[in-house]
GROMACS .gro file of C-alpha atoms in nm:
model
  342
    1MET     CA    1 -24.129   5.920  -5.690
    2SER     CA    2 -24.091   5.788  -5.284
    3TYR     CA    3 -24.333   5.651  -4.983
    4ASN     CA    4 -24.341   5.695  -4.581
    5ILE     CA    5 -24.346   5.380  -4.492
    6ALA     CA    6 -24.417   5.346  -4.080
    7LEU     CA    7 -24.149   5.068  -3.895
    8ASN     CA    8 -24.323   4.958  -3.660
    9PHE     CA    9 -24.078   4.779  -3.334
   10GLU     CA   10 -24.222   4.529  -3.080
   11ASP     CA   11 -24.170   4.742  -2.818
   12GLY     CA   12 -24.388   5.051  -2.900
   13VAL     CA   13 -24.084   5.264  -3.079
   14THR     CA   14 -24.197   5.385  -3.482
   15ARG     CA   15 -23.915   5.506  -3.722
   16PHE     CA   16 -24.029   5.636  -4.067
   17VAL     CA   17 -23.790   5.566  -4.328
   18SER     CA   18 -23.856   5.661  -4.679
   19CYS     CA   19 -23.868   5.411  -4.934
   20ASN     CA   20 -23.786   5.469  -5.371
   21GLU     CA   21 -24.005   5.367  -5.615
   22GLY     CA   22 -23.870   5.018  -5.710
   23GLU     CA   23 -23.648   5.010  -5.374
   24THR     CA   24 -23.684   4.770  -5.141
   25VAL     CA   25 -23.861   4.800  -4.697
   26LEU     CA   26 -23.546   4.629  -4.629
   27ASP     CA   27 -23.246   4.879  -4.823
   28ALA     CA   28 -23.462   5.197  -4.729
   29ALA     CA   29 -23.411   5.093  -4.382
   30TYR     CA   30 -23.023   5.000  -4.406
   31ARG     CA   31 -23.007   5.370  -4.644
   32SER     CA   32 -23.159   5.500  -4.272
   33GLN     CA   33 -22.918   5.330  -4.063
   34ILE     CA   34 -23.166   5.101  -3.987
   35ASN     CA   35 -23.107   4.741  -3.940
   36LEU     CA   36 -23.355   4.529  -3.950
   37PRO     CA   37 -23.344   4.159  -3.908
   38MET     CA   38 -23.197   3.965  -4.229
   39ASP     CA   39 -22.916   3.677  -4.329
   40CYS     CA   40 -23.006   3.647  -4.698
   41SER     CA   41 -23.154   3.941  -4.849
   42ASP     CA   42 -23.267   3.721  -5.164
   43GLY     CA   43 -23.597   3.538  -4.997
   44VAL     CA   44 -23.484   3.273  -4.868
   45CYS     CA   45 -23.429   3.276  -4.504
   46GLY     CA   46 -23.711   3.408  -4.396
   47THR     CA   47 -23.525   3.606  -4.087
   48CYS     CA   48 -23.671   3.949  -4.217
   49LYS     CA   49 -23.994   3.861  -4.193
   50GLY     CA   50 -24.318   4.088  -4.077
   51ALA     CA   51 -24.681   4.216  -4.141
   52CYS     CA   52 -24.807   4.512  -4.340
   53ARG     CA   53 -25.069   4.613  -4.148
   54GLN     CA   54 -25.166   4.939  -4.368
   55GLY     CA   55 -25.061   4.991  -4.774
   56GLU     CA   56 -25.000   4.799  -5.128
   57PHE     CA   57 -24.678   4.635  -5.229
   58ASP     CA   58 -24.561   4.437  -5.465
   59MET     CA   59 -24.373   4.061  -5.338
   60GLY     CA   60 -24.244   3.975  -5.647
   61ASP     CA   61 -24.196   3.576  -5.711
   62GLU     CA   62 -23.825   3.515  -5.591
   63TYR     CA   63 -23.925   3.423  -5.242
   64ILE     CA   64 -23.934   3.043  -5.178
   65ASP     CA   65 -24.212   2.915  -4.980
   66GLU     CA   66 -24.053   2.822  -4.663
   67ALA     CA   67 -23.949   3.147  -4.608
   68LEU     CA   68 -24.298   3.283  -4.656
   69SER     CA   69 -24.587   3.059  -4.678
   70ASP     CA   70 -24.925   3.096  -4.936
   71GLU     CA   71 -25.113   3.095  -4.607
   72GLU     CA   72 -24.893   3.409  -4.433
   73ALA     CA   73 -24.888   3.593  -4.736
   74GLU     CA   74 -25.272   3.584  -4.740
   75GLN     CA   75 -25.204   3.766  -4.354
   76GLY     CA   76 -25.100   4.057  -4.420
   77MET     CA   77 -24.665   3.874  -4.334
   78VAL     CA   78 -24.424   4.026  -4.552
   79LEU     CA   79 -24.016   3.997  -4.655
   80THR     CA   80 -23.874   4.272  -4.621
   81CYS     CA   81 -23.617   4.226  -4.827
   82GLN     CA   82 -23.841   4.173  -5.137
   83MET     CA   83 -24.148   4.349  -5.016
   84VAL     CA   84 -24.105   4.688  -5.259
   85PRO     CA   85 -24.404   4.969  -5.131
   86SER     CA   86 -24.602   5.109  -5.379
   87SER     CA   87 -24.823   5.382  -5.127
   88ASP     CA   88 -24.741   5.467  -4.803
   89CYS     CA   89 -24.682   5.172  -4.578
   90VAL     CA   90 -24.691   5.027  -4.233
   91VAL     CA   91 -24.485   4.728  -4.085
   92GLU     CA   92 -24.484   4.525  -3.754
   93VAL     CA   93 -24.140   4.450  -3.750
   94PRO     CA   94 -24.132   4.159  -3.473
   95VAL     CA   95 -23.778   4.264  -3.304
   96ALA     CA   96 -23.738   4.556  -3.000
   97SER     CA   97 -23.579   4.907  -3.218
   98THR     CA   98 -23.258   4.803  -3.038
   99MET     CA   99 -23.183   4.467  -3.178
  100CYS     CA  100 -23.242   4.717  -3.520
  101LYS     CA  101 -22.952   4.956  -3.375
  102THR     CA  102 -23.179   5.216  -3.407
  103GLY     CA  103 -23.464   5.356  -3.159
  104ASN     CA  104 -23.659   5.666  -3.035
  105ALA     CA  105 -23.610   5.959  -3.210
  106GLU     CA  106 -23.564   6.328  -3.045
  107VAL     CA  107 -23.658   6.626  -3.157
  108ALA     CA  108 -23.654   6.970  -2.980
  109GLY     CA  109 -23.940   7.200  -2.999
  110THR     CA  110 -24.054   7.567  -2.875
  111VAL     CA  111 -24.397   7.627  -2.670
  112ALA     CA  112 -24.638   7.816  -2.852
  113GLU     CA  113 -24.929   7.823  -2.601
  114VAL     CA  114 -25.058   7.693  -2.324
  115ASN     CA  115 -25.455   7.702  -2.235
  116LEU     CA  116 -25.625   7.629  -1.927
  117ILE     CA  117 -25.960   7.518  -2.114
  118SER     CA  118 -26.117   7.309  -1.791
  119PRO     CA  119 -25.994   7.280  -1.475
  120THR     CA  120 -25.886   6.930  -1.516
  121SER     CA  121 -25.788   6.990  -1.880
  122ILE     CA  122 -25.438   7.212  -2.060
  123GLU     CA  123 -25.414   7.216  -2.421
  124LEU     CA  124 -25.044   7.232  -2.510
  125LYS     CA  125 -24.926   7.342  -2.843
  126ILE     CA  126 -24.554   7.330  -2.978
  127THR     CA  127 -24.406   7.411  -3.247
  128ALA     CA  128 -24.162   7.146  -3.342
  129ASP     CA  129 -23.813   7.301  -3.503
  130GLU     CA  130 -23.813   6.981  -3.739
  131ASP     CA  131 -24.084   6.739  -3.903
  132ILE     CA  132 -24.179   6.436  -3.704
  133ALA     CA  133 -24.407   6.215  -3.888
  134PHE     CA  134 -24.676   5.997  -3.661
  135LEU     CA  135 -24.972   5.803  -3.736
  136PRO     CA  136 -25.331   5.930  -3.606
  137GLY     CA  137 -25.319   5.827  -3.296
  138GLN     CA  138 -24.984   5.806  -3.175
  139TYR     CA  139 -24.817   5.927  -2.844
  140VAL     CA  140 -24.501   6.122  -2.760
  141ASN     CA  141 -24.291   6.148  -2.471
  142ILE     CA  142 -24.207   6.503  -2.330
  143GLN     CA  143 -23.942   6.614  -2.107
  144VAL     CA  144 -24.016   6.809  -1.810
  145PRO     CA  145 -23.800   7.086  -1.837
  146GLY     CA  146 -23.587   7.119  -1.556
  147SER     CA  147 -23.582   6.735  -1.497
  148GLU     CA  148 -23.493   6.472  -1.627
  149GLU     CA  149 -23.833   6.291  -1.619
  150THR     CA  150 -24.095   6.267  -1.942
  151ARG     CA  151 -24.433   6.256  -1.983
  152ALA     CA  152 -24.663   6.073  -2.265
  153TYR     CA  153 -24.912   6.188  -2.404
  154SER     CA  154 -25.099   6.129  -2.728
  155PHE     CA  155 -25.048   6.388  -3.026
  156SER     CA  156 -25.442   6.558  -3.077
  157SER     CA  157 -25.297   6.742  -3.385
  158PRO     CA  158 -25.275   6.548  -3.686
  159PRO     CA  159 -24.971   6.461  -3.926
  160GLY     CA  160 -24.792   6.645  -4.146
  161SER     CA  161 -24.749   6.962  -3.996
  162ARG     CA  162 -24.539   7.089  -3.698
  163ASP     CA  163 -24.761   7.253  -3.528
  164LEU     CA  164 -24.837   7.009  -3.252
  165SER     CA  165 -25.099   6.998  -3.000
  166PHE     CA  166 -25.155   6.832  -2.606
  167LEU     CA  167 -25.460   6.749  -2.425
  168ILE     CA  168 -25.312   6.731  -2.120
  169ARG     CA  169 -25.497   6.676  -1.755
  170ASN     CA  170 -25.444   6.921  -1.480
  171VAL     CA  171 -25.293   6.681  -1.178
  172PRO     CA  172 -25.291   6.846  -0.878
  173GLY     CA  173 -24.919   6.835  -0.768
  174GLY     CA  174 -24.814   6.659  -1.102
  175LEU     CA  175 -24.504   6.748  -1.270
  176MET     CA  176 -24.613   6.836  -1.629
  177SER     CA  177 -24.910   6.954  -1.457
  178SER     CA  178 -24.772   7.187  -1.228
  179TRP     CA  179 -24.503   7.346  -1.504
  180LEU     CA  180 -24.726   7.396  -1.729
  181VAL     CA  181 -24.967   7.564  -1.475
  182GLY     CA  182 -24.707   7.793  -1.308
  183GLU     CA  183 -24.395   7.855  -1.506
  184ALA     CA  184 -24.439   7.751  -1.867
  185ARG     CA  185 -24.401   7.998  -2.118
  186THR     CA  186 -24.436   8.130  -2.481
  187GLY     CA  187 -24.056   8.062  -2.602
  188ASP     CA  188 -23.973   7.717  -2.369
  189LYS     CA  189 -23.777   7.493  -2.527
  190VAL     CA  190 -23.925   7.111  -2.498
  191THR     CA  191 -23.776   6.802  -2.575
  192LEU     CA  192 -24.017   6.540  -2.788
  193THR     CA  193 -23.920   6.138  -2.819
  194GLY     CA  194 -24.064   5.895  -3.007
  195PRO     CA  195 -24.355   5.832  -3.189
  196MET     CA  196 -24.443   5.522  -3.019
  197GLY     CA  197 -24.728   5.317  -2.971
  198SER     CA  198 -24.991   5.081  -3.117
  199PHE     CA  199 -25.347   5.291  -3.125
  200TYR     CA  200 -25.333   5.455  -3.436
  201LEU     CA  201 -25.615   5.438  -3.727
  202ARG     CA  202 -25.614   5.132  -3.933
  203PRO     CA  203 -25.752   5.129  -4.294
  204VAL     CA  204 -26.108   5.232  -4.309
  205GLU     CA  205 -26.320   4.939  -4.432
  206ARG     CA  206 -26.621   4.910  -4.172
  207SER     CA  207 -26.795   5.114  -3.933
  208ILE     CA  208 -26.567   5.316  -3.645
  209LEU     CA  209 -26.608   5.357  -3.285
  210MET     CA  210 -26.495   5.613  -3.127
  211LEU     CA  211 -26.426   5.559  -2.648
  212ALA     CA  212 -26.387   5.847  -2.498
  213GLY     CA  213 -26.321   5.922  -2.146
  214GLY     CA  214 -26.137   6.217  -2.028
  215THR     CA  215 -25.864   6.347  -2.211
  216GLY     CA  216 -25.851   5.997  -2.355
  217LEU     CA  217 -26.052   6.214  -2.687
  218ALA     CA  218 -25.674   6.370  -2.764
  219PRO     CA  219 -25.661   6.056  -3.041
  220MET     CA  220 -25.957   6.059  -3.133
  221LEU     CA  221 -25.911   6.423  -3.244
  222ALA     CA  222 -25.613   6.353  -3.439
  223LYS     CA  223 -25.788   6.066  -3.625
  224LEU     CA  224 -26.073   6.249  -3.667
  225GLU     CA  225 -25.838   6.505  -3.788
  226TYR     CA  226 -25.692   6.271  -4.064
  227LEU     CA  227 -26.082   6.137  -4.135
  228LYS     CA  228 -26.173   6.467  -4.246
  229ALA     CA  229 -25.852   6.551  -4.490
  230ASN     CA  230 -25.828   6.201  -4.594
  231GLY     CA  231 -26.232   6.114  -4.685
  232CYS     CA  232 -26.420   5.905  -4.526
  233ASP     CA  233 -26.700   5.695  -4.570
  234GLN     CA  234 -26.749   5.494  -4.351
  235PRO     CA  235 -27.081   5.584  -3.961
  236THR     CA  236 -26.820   5.699  -3.709
  237HIS     CA  237 -26.864   5.728  -3.405
  238LEU     CA  238 -26.787   5.879  -3.117
  239VAL     CA  239 -26.961   5.830  -2.677
  240TYR     CA  240 -26.746   6.100  -2.504
  241GLY     CA  241 -26.764   6.001  -2.138
  242VAL     CA  242 -26.634   6.254  -1.815
  243SER     CA  243 -26.693   6.316  -1.398
  244ASN     CA  244 -26.823   6.618  -1.446
  245ASP     CA  245 -26.967   6.890  -1.675
  246ASP     CA  246 -26.658   7.157  -1.682
  247ASP     CA  247 -26.441   6.885  -1.767
  248LEU     CA  248 -26.609   6.876  -2.130
  249VAL     CA  249 -26.401   7.037  -2.371
  250CYS     CA  250 -26.313   7.075  -2.729
  251LEU     CA  251 -26.713   7.074  -2.812
  252ASP     CA  252 -26.657   7.334  -3.065
  253ILE     CA  253 -26.462   7.079  -3.253
  254LEU     CA  254 -26.629   6.791  -3.260
  255ASP     CA  255 -26.917   7.022  -3.357
  256ARG     CA  256 -26.705   7.142  -3.729
  257PHE     CA  257 -26.654   6.757  -3.738
  258ALA     CA  258 -26.930   6.695  -3.718
  259ALA     CA  259 -27.067   6.932  -3.978
  260GLU     CA  260 -26.796   6.848  -4.239
  261LEU     CA  261 -26.723   6.530  -4.206
  262ASP     CA  262 -26.997   6.276  -4.375
  263ASN     CA  263 -27.116   5.982  -4.153
  264PHE     CA  264 -26.960   6.120  -3.830
  265SER     CA  265 -27.161   6.204  -3.521
  266TYR     CA  266 -27.046   6.262  -3.155
  267VAL     CA  267 -27.255   6.203  -2.818
  268THR     CA  268 -27.077   6.332  -2.459
  269VAL     CA  269 -27.243   6.160  -2.130
  270VAL     CA  270 -27.119   6.294  -1.777
  271SER     CA  271 -27.046   6.091  -1.478
  272GLY     CA  272 -27.085   6.297  -1.192
  273GLU     CA  273 -27.423   6.292  -0.923
  274GLU     CA  274 -27.436   6.685  -0.929
  275SER     CA  275 -27.476   6.660  -1.320
  276ASP     CA  276 -27.752   6.860  -1.559
  277HIS     CA  277 -27.618   6.661  -1.847
  278PRO     CA  278 -27.936   6.465  -2.090
  279ARG     CA  279 -27.714   6.180  -2.089
  280LYS     CA  280 -27.576   6.066  -1.724
  281GLY     CA  281 -27.391   5.778  -1.599
  282TYR     CA  282 -27.112   5.559  -1.842
  283VAL     CA  283 -27.001   5.511  -2.183
  284THR     CA  284 -27.105   5.171  -2.193
  285GLN     CA  285 -27.489   5.299  -2.070
  286HIS     CA  286 -27.503   5.587  -2.408
  287MET     CA  287 -27.433   5.320  -2.711
  288ASP     CA  288 -27.755   5.303  -2.836
  289GLU     CA  289 -27.643   5.490  -3.121
  290ALA     CA  290 -27.335   5.340  -3.201
  291PRO     CA  291 -27.276   5.140  -3.488
  292VAL     CA  292 -27.207   4.808  -3.362
  293ASN     CA  293 -27.306   4.585  -3.661
  294ASP     CA  294 -27.297   4.304  -3.439
  295GLY     CA  295 -26.909   4.294  -3.424
  296ASP     CA  296 -26.896   4.473  -3.782
  297VAL     CA  297 -26.686   4.775  -3.666
  298ASP     CA  298 -26.397   4.879  -3.557
  299VAL     CA  299 -26.333   5.006  -3.177
  300TYR     CA  300 -26.068   5.261  -3.064
  301LEU     CA  301 -26.118   5.313  -2.698
  302CYS     CA  302 -25.905   5.549  -2.395
  303GLY     CA  303 -25.951   5.624  -2.088
  304PRO     CA  304 -25.905   5.587  -1.694
  305PRO     CA  305 -25.802   5.196  -1.654
  306PRO     CA  306 -26.177   5.125  -1.502
  307MET     CA  307 -26.357   5.284  -1.867
  308VAL     CA  308 -26.147   4.980  -2.054
  309ASP     CA  309 -26.198   4.764  -1.861
  310SER     CA  310 -26.576   4.825  -1.769
  311VAL     CA  311 -26.629   4.874  -2.158
  312LEU     CA  312 -26.418   4.504  -2.232
  313GLY     CA  313 -26.685   4.405  -2.003
  314PHE     CA  314 -26.985   4.552  -2.169
  315PHE     CA  315 -26.875   4.384  -2.539
  316ARG     CA  316 -26.851   4.010  -2.321
  317GLU     CA  317 -27.156   4.052  -2.144
  318LYS     CA  318 -27.337   4.156  -2.504
  319GLY     CA  319 -27.189   3.872  -2.613
  320ILE     CA  320 -27.026   4.117  -2.961
  321GLU     CA  321 -26.653   4.083  -3.072
  322PRO     CA  322 -26.573   4.326  -3.284
  323ASN     CA  323 -26.343   4.326  -3.603
  324SER     CA  324 -26.069   4.501  -3.421
  325PHE     CA  325 -26.068   4.656  -3.077
  326HIS     CA  326 -25.781   4.914  -3.027
  327TYR     CA  327 -25.751   5.051  -2.641
  328GLU     CA  328 -25.458   5.242  -2.457
  329LYS     CA  329 -25.514   5.332  -2.071
  330PHE     CA  330 -25.379   5.636  -1.918
  331THR     CA  331 -25.301   5.693  -1.610
  332PRO     CA  332 -25.195   6.011  -1.422
  333SER     CA  333 -24.851   5.984  -1.223
  334ALA     CA  334 -24.772   6.061  -0.915
  335PRO     CA  335 -24.664   6.397  -0.739
  336SER     CA  336 -24.253   6.423  -0.727
  337ALA     CA  337 -24.112   6.451  -0.342
  338ARG     CA  338 -23.992   6.778  -0.491
  339GLU     CA  339 -24.379   6.885  -0.532
  340LYS     CA  340 -24.452   6.659  -0.126
  341VAL     CA  341 -24.217   6.928  -0.017
  342ALA     CA  342 -24.359   7.263  -0.234
   0.00000   0.00000   0.00000
């Protein structure tokens, strides 16, 4: 038996290694040519110290207190030279990936579909040439064909399949948007680099509140797909906000989640003054159904910077400090010089 170990480096890079039964994380990483920090490999120096944020493992008793104190162990700190996983794990490595002689992995893929699902949203489906491991909520950089530039997009599909999907904001004059709308064809080759990011789903131990703005819905869909596949007995509520009525996308998918995923509910909010939507305004004005529980909640927030700032301000004003708060801002890239000329 082997376990998948996600190594999250401090520069945002995530690399996955396969760890055999009874094998330490350090040995598994070295076998995959990833040189995690190490001086002794005997649990003495503490150089290989990291933090396990998800999964089960055994640390044994061969290390000394100076390398890892009881207090550190209680906080989830580990010595990768002693850590023997008994499940899939997520381990934070407190150095840059380049210091470990590794970096982002590149995977080639083929465009399967490009769908303009609203005036402002594009669905891109890619079939990867090989398996690409990621945590639900992470993103990859996709190189824009015909250029050296890349754009970062969150997976809207769950891990475990070569069939990948993304929600992309249709930015007028945007480099990727222009290619997708005007040039992309089924069968075109693309290069994906990653995965990256810390906006991944943590172990579900309490209520979950998801707040999505526009195409910030994408990582929430990946998380919900994962929860449906693996089960979830905690209340999960999504507030999905957009600017205009026709910006609302993937409602059929959300309806399917509401029908098939126990304890899941969602509401949509539209801020545009011309909208006839029953819930007008911003997500912070429509959180009556949110399972905040006086802070006993894990919050996941993804949207444009003003929305993120507004939600952070909302919780400060209410005096509520969630058990955990994970957020990711996105800003549309400016048009390139080539596009301005065109």
